[in-house]
């Protein structure tokens, strides 16, 4: 089930109605929402609901062992983290590493039989695995109270954020499960605006760019001119932002209508004036997860000598790239970000005081284009595809030109969104807060009709469903 579809709208209306009819029902409301989440997830492949339940039971059990056996708590924690990573690694990385190892042994004439299975990747496994790791680490560190099995299963399964985030920490959602839900007119209005804006970004901007520019050019770059390739690179930068932030907006809005508050996940990332600033604005729940549970907890963070800090920063970004999938291009994407982040840190430390700081507009221009070039590796399936793509741009190659004023307009619209008021959604929500219900309903219906008229046939899956 995809958010901006009729099937999901009907599903959510039923869940929304039951949620508020059962607002005083305590755990029965949680059970209803949990069953609804399993129906939502099972619409892709019902077998993986069992995997989701097993992951929740695993992390709940590890959390109890960590608290009950303090003498061996660290050992139980490590075992739990490794079990989570093994689960993620089997489904997401086994095929890649088995194929690479088989090819390597074949090249060395070593007769070892390695079976490569055709493994289906469960949707959202990276997100619910990271939430499970967050839980057992936070329980061990005392940052979160232990959850009951129902609560943890709900945290990991709740359908708004299940398949593509945001990554919700246990300390954020568990207290909300233990209080009666509420929904003010202002919260409802802001949630509706978030959902509608998410639908516009996904169904209009992202889909139009994907269908009419990005996919045709990236699928056959050799047939297109350098100008088309440049615009397709810009188009993909806008597409992935609009696609992913749209999911986050809708997830936050849908959860808000059910009485839950999710953390903000995007903050106009393309207005960043440095790469460090970009990662404070892009996929905030993942970047903060990598900071807290990898950069600081595993690599030691910035409280060490500079060279170790630089290695920690670089390795965090490389592993962050690998988190997206088993591909050398994702590793390169992470390494590019890591290398630039290290360079920024060293420049900040070593820059002579007599040298003036880089003007903000130059910082923005450099950052946006560094991010856009890195997105080419992220989008292309093979390393050679990415280098060929960038090579044709450098050569000023001639070829087809399919970019239209409409697609260029979509790029400019997506970029313009980065420089509006940061609290525009909240402002509009406050404006609609006092409007009669029928006015809000009419405006929402008109907005959906306009979106339906503008978008092409069908809605493509969200890009981050593959991660």
JSON list of N, CA and C in Angstrom, two decimals, residues 398-466:
[
{"chain": "A", "resi": 398, "resn": "UNK", "atom": "N", "xyz": [27.47, 15.83, -27.12]},
{"chain": "A", "resi": 398, "resn": "UNK", "atom": "CA", "xyz": [26.23, 16.16, -27.82]},
{"chain": "A", "resi": 398, "resn": "UNK", "atom": "C", "xyz": [25.29, 14.95, -27.79]},
{"chain": "A", "resi": 399, "resn": "UNK", "atom": "N", "xyz": [24.02, 15.18, -28.10]},
{"chain": "A", "resi": 399, "resn": "UNK", "atom": "CA", "xyz": [23.04, 14.10, -28.09]},
{"chain": "A", "resi": 399, "resn": "UNK", "atom": "C", "xyz": [21.65, 14.65, -27.93]},
{"chain": "A", "resi": 400, "resn": "UNK", "atom": "N", "xyz": [20.72, 13.77, -27.55]},
{"chain": "A", "resi": 400, "resn": "UNK", "atom": "CA", "xyz": [19.32, 14.17, -27.39]},
{"chain": "A", "resi": 400, "resn": "UNK", "atom": "C", "xyz": [19.17, 15.17, -26.24]},
{"chain": "A", "resi": 401, "resn": "UNK", "atom": "N", "xyz": [18.15, 16.01, -26.39]},
{"chain": "A", "resi": 401, "resn": "UNK", "atom": "CA", "xyz": [17.81, 16.95, -25.31]},
{"chain": "A", "resi": 401, "resn": "UNK", "atom": "C", "xyz": [16.31, 16.84, -25.08]},
{"chain": "A", "resi": 402, "resn": "UNK", "atom": "N", "xyz": [15.93, 16.22, -23.95]},
{"chain": "A", "resi": 402, "resn": "UNK", "atom": "CA", "xyz": [14.51, 15.98, -23.69]},
{"chain": "A", "resi": 402, "resn": "UNK", "atom": "C", "xyz": [13.96, 16.85, -22.57]},
{"chain": "A", "resi": 403, "resn": "UNK", "atom": "N", "xyz": [14.83, 17.59, -21.87]},
{"chain": "A", "resi": 403, "resn": "UNK", "atom": "CA", "xyz": [14.34, 18.47, -20.79]},
{"chain": "A", "resi": 403, "resn": "UNK", "atom": "C", "xyz": [13.39, 19.50, -21.38]},
{"chain": "A", "resi": 404, "resn": "UNK", "atom": "N", "xyz": [12.28, 19.70, -20.70]},
{"chain": "A", "resi": 404, "resn": "UNK", "atom": "CA", "xyz": [11.26, 20.64, -21.16]},
{"chain": "A", "resi": 404, "resn": "UNK", "atom": "C", "xyz": [11.11, 21.78, -20.17]},
{"chain": "A", "resi": 405, "resn": "UNK", "atom": "N", "xyz": [10.44, 22.87, -20.57]},
{"chain": "A", "resi": 405, "resn": "UNK", "atom": "CA", "xyz": [10.17, 23.93, -19.60]},
{"chain": "A", "resi": 405, "resn": "UNK", "atom": "C", "xyz": [9.43, 23.41, -18.36]},
{"chain": "A", "resi": 406, "resn": "UNK", "atom": "N", "xyz": [8.58, 22.39, -18.54]},
{"chain": "A", "resi": 406, "resn": "UNK", "atom": "CA", "xyz": [7.83, 21.83, -17.41]},
{"chain": "A", "resi": 406, "resn": "UNK", "atom": "C", "xyz": [8.77, 21.16, -16.41]},
{"chain": "A", "resi": 407, "resn": "UNK", "atom": "N", "xyz": [9.69, 20.32, -16.91]},
{"chain": "A", "resi": 407, "resn": "UNK", "atom": "CA", "xyz": [10.59, 19.63, -15.98]},
{"chain": "A", "resi": 407, "resn": "UNK", "atom": "C", "xyz": [11.58, 20.61, -15.35]},
{"chain": "A", "resi": 408, "resn": "UNK", "atom": "N", "xyz": [12.05, 21.58, -16.11]},
{"chain": "A", "resi": 408, "resn": "UNK", "atom": "CA", "xyz": [12.92, 22.60, -15.53]},
{"chain": "A", "resi": 408, "resn": "UNK", "atom": "C", "xyz": [12.16, 23.37, -14.46]},
{"chain": "A", "resi": 409, "resn": "UNK", "atom": "N", "xyz": [10.88, 23.64, -14.73]},
{"chain": "A", "resi": 409, "resn": "UNK", "atom": "CA", "xyz": [10.05, 24.32, -13.73]},
{"chain": "A", "resi": 409, "resn": "UNK", "atom": "C", "xyz": [9.90, 23.51, -12.45]},
{"chain": "A", "resi": 410, "resn": "UNK", "atom": "N", "xyz": [9.79, 22.18, -12.58]},
{"chain": "A", "resi": 410, "resn": "UNK", "atom": "CA", "xyz": [9.72, 21.31, -11.40]},
{"chain": "A", "resi": 410, "resn": "UNK", "atom": "C", "xyz": [11.02, 21.38, -10.59]},
{"chain": "A", "resi": 411, "resn": "UNK", "atom": "N", "xyz": [12.16, 21.43, -11.30]},
{"chain": "A", "resi": 411, "resn": "UNK", "atom": "CA", "xyz": [13.45, 21.56, -10.59]},
{"chain": "A", "resi": 411, "resn": "UNK", "atom": "C", "xyz": [13.50, 22.88, -9.83]},
{"chain": "A", "resi": 412, "resn": "UNK", "atom": "N", "xyz": [13.10, 23.95, -10.49]},
{"chain": "A", "resi": 412, "resn": "UNK", "atom": "CA", "xyz": [13.14, 25.27, -9.84]},
{"chain": "A", "resi": 412, "resn": "UNK", "atom": "C", "xyz": [12.16, 25.34, -8.68]},
{"chain": "A", "resi": 413, "resn": "UNK", "atom": "N", "xyz": [10.99, 24.72, -8.84]},
{"chain": "A", "resi": 413, "resn": "UNK", "atom": "CA", "xyz": [10.01, 24.71, -7.75]},
{"chain": "A", "resi": 413, "resn": "UNK", "atom": "C", "xyz": [10.56, 23.95, -6.55]},
{"chain": "A", "resi": 414, "resn": "UNK", "atom": "N", "xyz": [11.17, 22.77, -6.80]},
{"chain": "A", "resi": 414, "resn": "UNK", "atom": "CA", "xyz": [11.75, 22.00, -5.71]},
{"chain": "A", "resi": 414, "resn": "UNK", "atom": "C", "xyz": [12.87, 22.74, -5.01]},
{"chain": "A", "resi": 415, "resn": "UNK", "atom": "N", "xyz": [13.66, 23.49, -5.79]},
{"chain": "A", "resi": 415, "resn": "UNK", "atom": "CA", "xyz": [14.75, 24.27, -5.19]},
{"chain": "A", "resi": 415, "resn": "UNK", "atom": "C", "xyz": [14.21, 25.47, -4.42]},
{"chain": "A", "resi": 416, "resn": "UNK", "atom": "N", "xyz": [13.16, 26.08, -4.94]},
{"chain": "A", "resi": 416, "resn": "UNK", "atom": "CA", "xyz": [12.57, 27.25, -4.27]},
{"chain": "A", "resi": 416, "resn": "UNK", "atom": "C", "xyz": [12.01, 26.88, -2.90]},
{"chain": "A", "resi": 417, "resn": "UNK", "atom": "N", "xyz": [11.55, 25.62, -2.76]},
{"chain": "A", "resi": 417, "resn": "UNK", "atom": "CA", "xyz": [11.02, 25.17, -1.47]},
{"chain": "A", "resi": 417, "resn": "UNK", "atom": "C", "xyz": [12.07, 25.26, -0.37]},
{"chain": "A", "resi": 418, "resn": "UNK", "atom": "N", "xyz": [13.34, 25.21, -0.76]},
{"chain": "A", "resi": 418, "resn": "UNK", "atom": "CA", "xyz": [14.42, 25.22, 0.23]},
{"chain": "A", "resi": 418, "resn": "UNK", "atom": "C", "xyz": [14.61, 26.59, 0.86]},
{"chain": "A", "resi": 419, "resn": "UNK", "atom": "N", "xyz": [14.08, 27.63, 0.22]},
{"chain": "A", "resi": 419, "resn": "UNK", "atom": "CA", "xyz": [14.39, 29.00, 0.68]},
{"chain": "A", "resi": 419, "resn": "UNK", "atom": "C", "xyz": [13.16, 29.77, 1.15]},
{"chain": "A", "resi": 420, "resn": "UNK", "atom": "N", "xyz": [12.04, 29.07, 1.31]},
{"chain": "A", "resi": 420, "resn": "UNK", "atom": "CA", "xyz": [10.87, 29.69, 1.90]},
{"chain": "A", "resi": 420, "resn": "UNK", "atom": "C", "xyz": [10.98, 29.74, 3.41]},
{"chain": "A", "resi": 421, "resn": "UNK", "atom": "N", "xyz": [9.97, 30.23, 4.09]},
{"chain": "A", "resi": 421, "resn": "UNK", "atom": "CA", "xyz": [10.00, 30.26, 5.56]},
{"chain": "A", "resi": 421, "resn": "UNK", "atom": "C", "xyz": [10.09, 28.83, 6.11]},
{"chain": "A", "resi": 422, "resn": "UNK", "atom": "N", "xyz": [11.03, 28.56, 7.01]},
{"chain": "A", "resi": 422, "resn": "UNK", "atom": "CA", "xyz": [11.17, 27.20, 7.54]},
{"chain": "A", "resi": 422, "resn": "UNK", "atom": "C", "xyz": [9.92, 26.68, 8.24]},
{"chain": "A", "resi": 423, "resn": "UNK", "atom": "N", "xyz": [9.11, 27.59, 8.78]},
{"chain": "A", "resi": 423, "resn": "UNK", "atom": "CA", "xyz": [7.91, 27.18, 9.50]},
{"chain": "A", "resi": 423, "resn": "UNK", "atom": "C", "xyz": [6.65, 27.42, 8.69]},
{"chain": "A", "resi": 424, "resn": "UNK", "atom": "N", "xyz": [6.75, 27.35, 7.36]},
{"chain": "A", "resi": 424, "resn": "UNK", "atom": "CA", "xyz": [5.60, 27.65, 6.50]},
{"chain": "A", "resi": 424, "resn": "UNK", "atom": "C", "xyz": [4.43, 26.70, 6.78]},
{"chain": "A", "resi": 425, "resn": "UNK", "atom": "N", "xyz": [4.72, 25.41, 6.99]},
{"chain": "A", "resi": 425, "resn": "UNK", "atom": "CA", "xyz": [3.66, 24.42, 7.26]},
{"chain": "A", "resi": 425, "resn": "UNK", "atom": "C", "xyz": [2.94, 24.77, 8.56]},
{"chain": "A", "resi": 426, "resn": "UNK", "atom": "N", "xyz": [3.70, 25.11, 9.59]},
{"chain": "A", "resi": 426, "resn": "UNK", "atom": "CA", "xyz": [3.09, 25.45, 10.88]},
{"chain": "A", "resi": 426, "resn": "UNK", "atom": "C", "xyz": [2.26, 26.72, 10.76]},
{"chain": "A", "resi": 427, "resn": "UNK", "atom": "N", "xyz": [2.75, 27.68, 9.98]},
{"chain": "A", "resi": 427, "resn": "UNK", "atom": "CA", "xyz": [1.99, 28.92, 9.78]},
{"chain": "A", "resi": 427, "resn": "UNK", "atom": "C", "xyz": [0.65, 28.64, 9.12]},
{"chain": "A", "resi": 428, "resn": "UNK", "atom": "N", "xyz": [0.68, 27.82, 8.07]},
{"chain": "A", "resi": 428, "resn": "UNK", "atom": "CA", "xyz": [-0.56, 27.50, 7.37]},
{"chain": "A", "resi": 428, "resn": "UNK", "atom": "C", "xyz": [-1.50, 26.71, 8.27]},
{"chain": "A", "resi": 429, "resn": "UNK", "atom": "N", "xyz": [-0.92, 25.82, 9.09]},
{"chain": "A", "resi": 429, "resn": "UNK", "atom": "CA", "xyz": [-1.74, 25.07, 10.04]},
{"chain": "A", "resi": 429, "resn": "UNK", "atom": "C", "xyz": [-2.43, 25.99, 11.03]},
{"chain": "A", "resi": 430, "resn": "UNK", "atom": "N", "xyz": [-1.69, 26.99, 11.52]},
{"chain": "A", "resi": 430, "resn": "UNK", "atom": "CA", "xyz": [-2.30, 27.95, 12.46]},
{"chain": "A", "resi": 430, "resn": "UNK", "atom": "C", "xyz": [-3.38, 28.77, 11.77]},
{"chain": "A", "resi": 431, "resn": "UNK", "atom": "N", "xyz": [-3.17, 29.07, 10.49]},
{"chain": "A", "resi": 431, "resn": "UNK", "atom": "CA", "xyz": [-4.15, 29.85, 9.74]},
{"chain": "A", "resi": 431, "resn": "UNK", "atom": "C", "xyz": [-5.45, 29.07, 9.57]},
{"chain": "A", "resi": 432, "resn": "UNK", "atom": "N", "xyz": [-5.33, 27.75, 9.34]},
{"chain": "A", "resi": 432, "resn": "UNK", "atom": "CA", "xyz": [-6.52, 26.92, 9.13]},
{"chain": "A", "resi": 432, "resn": "UNK", "atom": "C", "xyz": [-7.16, 26.46, 10.44]},
{"chain": "A", "resi": 433, "resn": "UNK", "atom": "N", "xyz": [-6.45, 26.69, 11.55]},
{"chain": "A", "resi": 433, "resn": "UNK", "atom": "CA", "xyz": [-6.93, 26.19, 12.84]},
{"chain": "A", "resi": 433, "resn": "UNK", "atom": "C", "xyz": [-8.31, 26.72, 13.18]},
{"chain": "A", "resi": 434, "resn": "UNK", "atom": "N", "xyz": [-8.57, 27.98, 12.85]},
{"chain": "A", "resi": 434, "resn": "UNK", "atom": "CA", "xyz": [-9.86, 28.56, 13.20]},
{"chain": "A", "resi": 434, "resn": "UNK", "atom": "C", "xyz": [-10.92, 28.43, 12.12]},
{"chain": "A", "resi": 435, "resn": "UNK", "atom": "N", "xyz": [-10.57, 27.82, 10.98]},
{"chain": "A", "resi": 435, "resn": "UNK", "atom": "CA", "xyz": [-11.54, 27.69, 9.89]},
{"chain": "A", "resi": 435, "resn": "UNK", "atom": "C", "xyz": [-12.55, 26.60, 10.20]},
{"chain": "A", "resi": 436, "resn": "UNK", "atom": "N", "xyz": [-13.78, 26.76, 9.72]},
{"chain": "A", "resi": 436, "resn": "UNK", "atom": "CA", "xyz": [-14.79, 25.70, 9.91]},
{"chain": "A", "resi": 436, "resn": "UNK", "atom": "C", "xyz": [-14.32, 24.39, 9.27]},
{"chain": "A", "resi": 437, "resn": "UNK", "atom": "N", "xyz": [-14.83, 23.28, 9.79]},
{"chain": "A", "resi": 437, "resn": "UNK", "atom": "CA", "xyz": [-14.41, 21.97, 9.30]},
{"chain": "A", "resi": 437, "resn": "UNK", "atom": "C", "xyz": [-14.68, 21.82, 7.80]},
{"chain": "A", "resi": 438, "resn": "UNK", "atom": "N", "xyz": [-15.85, 22.32, 7.35]},
{"chain": "A", "resi": 438, "resn": "UNK", "atom": "CA", "xyz": [-16.20, 22.12, 5.94]},
{"chain": "A", "resi": 438, "resn": "UNK", "atom": "C", "xyz": [-15.25, 22.90, 5.02]},
{"chain": "A", "resi": 439, "resn": "UNK", "atom": "N", "xyz": [-14.73, 24.04, 5.50]},
{"chain": "A", "resi": 439, "resn": "UNK", "atom": "CA", "xyz": [-13.79, 24.81, 4.69]},
{"chain": "A", "resi": 439, "resn": "UNK", "atom": "C", "xyz": [-12.48, 24.05, 4.53]},
{"chain": "A", "resi": 440, "resn": "UNK", "atom": "N", "xyz": [-11.98, 23.50, 5.64]},
{"chain": "A", "resi": 440, "resn": "UNK", "atom": "CA", "xyz": [-10.74, 22.71, 5.59]},
{"chain": "A", "resi": 440, "resn": "UNK", "atom": "C", "xyz": [-10.92, 21.50, 4.67]},
{"chain": "A", "resi": 441, "resn": "UNK", "atom": "N", "xyz": [-12.07, 20.82, 4.80]},
{"chain": "A", "resi": 441, "resn": "UNK", "atom": "CA", "xyz": [-12.34, 19.67, 3.96]},
{"chain": "A", "resi": 441, "resn": "UNK", "atom": "C", "xyz": [-12.42, 20.03, 2.49]},
{"chain": "A", "resi": 442, "resn": "UNK", "atom": "N", "xyz": [-13.06, 21.16, 2.19]},
{"chain": "A", "resi": 442, "resn": "UNK", "atom": "CA", "xyz": [-13.18, 21.60, 0.80]},
{"chain": "A", "resi": 442, "resn": "UNK", "atom": "C", "xyz": [-11.82, 21.95, 0.21]},
{"chain": "A", "resi": 443, "resn": "UNK", "atom": "N", "xyz": [-11.00, 22.67, 0.98]},
{"chain": "A", "resi": 443, "resn": "UNK", "atom": "CA", "xyz": [-9.67, 23.03, 0.50]},
{"chain": "A", "resi": 443, "resn": "UNK", "atom": "C", "xyz": [-8.81, 21.79, 0.27]},
{"chain": "A", "resi": 444, "resn": "UNK", "atom": "N", "xyz": [-8.91, 20.84, 1.19]},
{"chain": "A", "resi": 444, "resn": "UNK", "atom": "CA", "xyz": [-8.14, 19.61, 1.03]},
{"chain": "A", "resi": 444, "resn": "UNK", "atom": "C", "xyz": [-8.58, 18.83, -0.19]},
{"chain": "A", "resi": 445, "resn": "UNK", "atom": "N", "xyz": [-9.89, 18.74, -0.41]},
{"chain": "A", "resi": 445, "resn": "UNK", "atom": "CA", "xyz": [-10.42, 18.03, -1.58]},
{"chain": "A", "resi": 445, "resn": "UNK", "atom": "C", "xyz": [-9.98, 18.70, -2.87]},
{"chain": "A", "resi": 446, "resn": "UNK", "atom": "N", "xyz": [-10.05, 20.02, -2.92]},
{"chain": "A", "resi": 446, "resn": "UNK", "atom": "CA", "xyz": [-9.61, 20.75, -4.12]},
{"chain": "A", "resi": 446, "resn": "UNK", "atom": "C", "xyz": [-8.12, 20.52, -4.38]},
{"chain": "A", "resi": 447, "resn": "UNK", "atom": "N", "xyz": [-7.33, 20.54, -3.30]},
{"chain": "A", "resi": 447, "resn": "UNK", "atom": "CA", "xyz": [-5.89, 20.32, -3.47]},
{"chain": "A", "resi": 447, "resn": "UNK", "atom": "C", "xyz": [-5.61, 18.92, -4.04]},
{"chain": "A", "resi": 448, "resn": "UNK", "atom": "N", "xyz": [-6.33, 17.91, -3.55]},
{"chain": "A", "resi": 448, "resn": "UNK", "atom": "CA", "xyz": [-6.14, 16.55, -4.05]},
{"chain": "A", "resi": 448, "resn": "UNK", "atom": "C", "xyz": [-6.58, 16.43, -5.50]},
{"chain": "A", "resi": 449, "resn": "UNK", "atom": "N", "xyz": [-7.66, 17.12, -5.87]},
{"chain": "A", "resi": 449, "resn": "UNK", "atom": "CA", "xyz": [-8.13, 17.09, -7.26]},
{"chain": "A", "resi": 449, "resn": "UNK", "atom": "C", "xyz": [-7.10, 17.74, -8.20]},
{"chain": "A", "resi": 450, "resn": "UNK", "atom": "N", "xyz": [-6.50, 18.83, -7.74]},
{"chain": "A", "resi": 450, "resn": "UNK", "atom": "CA", "xyz": [-5.46, 19.48, -8.56]},
{"chain": "A", "resi": 450, "resn": "UNK", "atom": "C", "xyz": [-4.26, 18.55, -8.72]},
{"chain": "A", "resi": 451, "resn": "UNK", "atom": "N", "xyz": [-3.86, 17.90, -7.62]},
{"chain": "A", "resi": 451, "resn": "UNK", "atom": "CA", "xyz": [-2.74, 16.96, -7.68]},
{"chain": "A", "resi": 451, "resn": "UNK", "atom": "C", "xyz": [-3.08, 15.81, -8.64]},
{"chain": "A", "resi": 452, "resn": "UNK", "atom": "N", "xyz": [-4.31, 15.30, -8.55]},
{"chain": "A", "resi": 452, "resn": "UNK", "atom": "CA", "xyz": [-4.72, 14.20, -9.42]},
{"chain": "A", "resi": 452, "resn": "UNK", "atom": "C", "xyz": [-4.67, 14.61, -10.88]},
{"chain": "A", "resi": 453, "resn": "UNK", "atom": "N", "xyz": [-5.02, 15.87, -11.16]},
{"chain": "A", "resi": 453, "resn": "UNK", "atom": "CA", "xyz": [-4.98, 16.36, -12.53]},
{"chain": "A", "resi": 453, "resn": "UNK", "atom": "C", "xyz": [-3.57, 16.57, -13.05]},
{"chain": "A", "resi": 454, "resn": "UNK", "atom": "N", "xyz": [-2.65, 16.94, -12.16]},
{"chain": "A", "resi": 454, "resn": "UNK", "atom": "CA", "xyz": [-1.29, 17.25, -12.59]},
{"chain": "A", "resi": 454, "resn": "UNK", "atom": "C", "xyz": [-0.41, 16.00, -12.74]},
{"chain": "A", "resi": 455, "resn": "UNK", "atom": "N", "xyz": [-0.61, 15.04, -11.87]},
{"chain": "A", "resi": 455, "resn": "UNK", "atom": "CA", "xyz": [0.30, 13.89, -11.88]},
{"chain": "A", "resi": 455, "resn": "UNK", "atom": "C", "xyz": [-0.05, 12.94, -13.01]},
{"chain": "A", "resi": 456, "resn": "UNK", "atom": "N", "xyz": [0.94, 12.15, -13.41]},
{"chain": "A", "resi": 456, "resn": "UNK", "atom": "CA", "xyz": [0.72, 11.15, -14.44]},
{"chain": "A", "resi": 456, "resn": "UNK", "atom": "C", "xyz": [0.00, 9.94, -13.87]},
{"chain": "A", "resi": 457, "resn": "UNK", "atom": "N", "xyz": [-0.22, 8.94, -14.70]},
{"chain": "A", "resi": 457, "resn": "UNK", "atom": "CA", "xyz": [-0.91, 7.75, -14.25]},
{"chain": "A", "resi": 457, "resn": "UNK", "atom": "C", "xyz": [-0.08, 6.94, -13.27]},
{"chain": "A", "resi": 458, "resn": "UNK", "atom": "N", "xyz": [-0.71, 6.51, -12.18]},
{"chain": "A", "resi": 458, "resn": "UNK", "atom": "CA", "xyz": [-0.02, 5.68, -11.20]},
{"chain": "A", "resi": 458, "resn": "UNK", "atom": "C", "xyz": [0.92, 6.46, -10.31]},
{"chain": "A", "resi": 459, "resn": "UNK", "atom": "N", "xyz": [1.35, 5.80, -9.23]},
{"chain": "A", "resi": 459, "resn": "UNK", "atom": "CA", "xyz": [2.31, 6.39, -8.30]},
{"chain": "A", "resi": 459, "resn": "UNK", "atom": "C", "xyz": [3.44, 5.40, -8.09]},
{"chain": "A", "resi": 460, "resn": "UNK", "atom": "N", "xyz": [4.66, 5.82, -8.41]},
{"chain": "A", "resi": 460, "resn": "UNK", "atom": "CA", "xyz": [5.82, 4.93, -8.23]},
{"chain": "A", "resi": 460, "resn": "UNK", "atom": "C", "xyz": [6.11, 4.75, -6.75]},
{"chain": "A", "resi": 461, "resn": "UNK", "atom": "N", "xyz": [6.66, 3.59, -6.37]},
{"chain": "A", "resi": 461, "resn": "UNK", "atom": "CA", "xyz": [7.05, 3.39, -4.97]},
{"chain": "A", "resi": 461, "resn": "UNK", "atom": "C", "xyz": [8.06, 4.45, -4.54]},
{"chain": "A", "resi": 462, "resn": "UNK", "atom": "N", "xyz": [8.06, 4.76, -3.25]},
{"chain": "A", "resi": 462, "resn": "UNK", "atom": "CA", "xyz": [9.03, 5.72, -2.72]},
{"chain": "A", "resi": 462, "resn": "UNK", "atom": "C", "xyz": [10.44, 5.16, -2.87]},
{"chain": "A", "resi": 463, "resn": "UNK", "atom": "N", "xyz": [11.39, 6.03, -3.20]},
{"chain": "A", "resi": 463, "resn": "UNK", "atom": "CA", "xyz": [12.77, 5.62, -3.44]},
{"chain": "A", "resi": 463, "resn": "UNK", "atom": "C", "xyz": [13.33, 4.86, -2.24]},
{"chain": "A", "resi": 464, "resn": "UNK", "atom": "N", "xyz": [13.05, 5.33, -1.03]},
{"chain": "A", "resi": 464, "resn": "UNK", "atom": "CA", "xyz": [13.69, 4.74, 0.16]},
{"chain": "A", "resi": 464, "resn": "UNK", "atom": "C", "xyz": [13.04, 3.44, 0.58]},
{"chain": "A", "resi": 465, "resn": "UNK", "atom": "N", "xyz": [12.02, 2.95, -0.15]},
{"chain": "A", "resi": 465, "resn": "UNK", "atom": "CA", "xyz": [11.47, 1.63, 0.17]},
{"chain": "A", "resi": 465, "resn": "UNK", "atom": "C", "xyz": [12.52, 0.55, -0.07]},
{"chain": "A", "resi": 466, "resn": "UNK", "atom": "N", "xyz": [13.48, 0.78, -0.98]},
{"chain": "A", "resi": 466, "resn": "UNK", "atom": "CA", "xyz": [14.48, -0.23, -1.29]},
{"chain": "A", "resi": 466, "resn": "UNK", "atom": "C", "xyz": [15.56, -0.33, -0.23]}
]
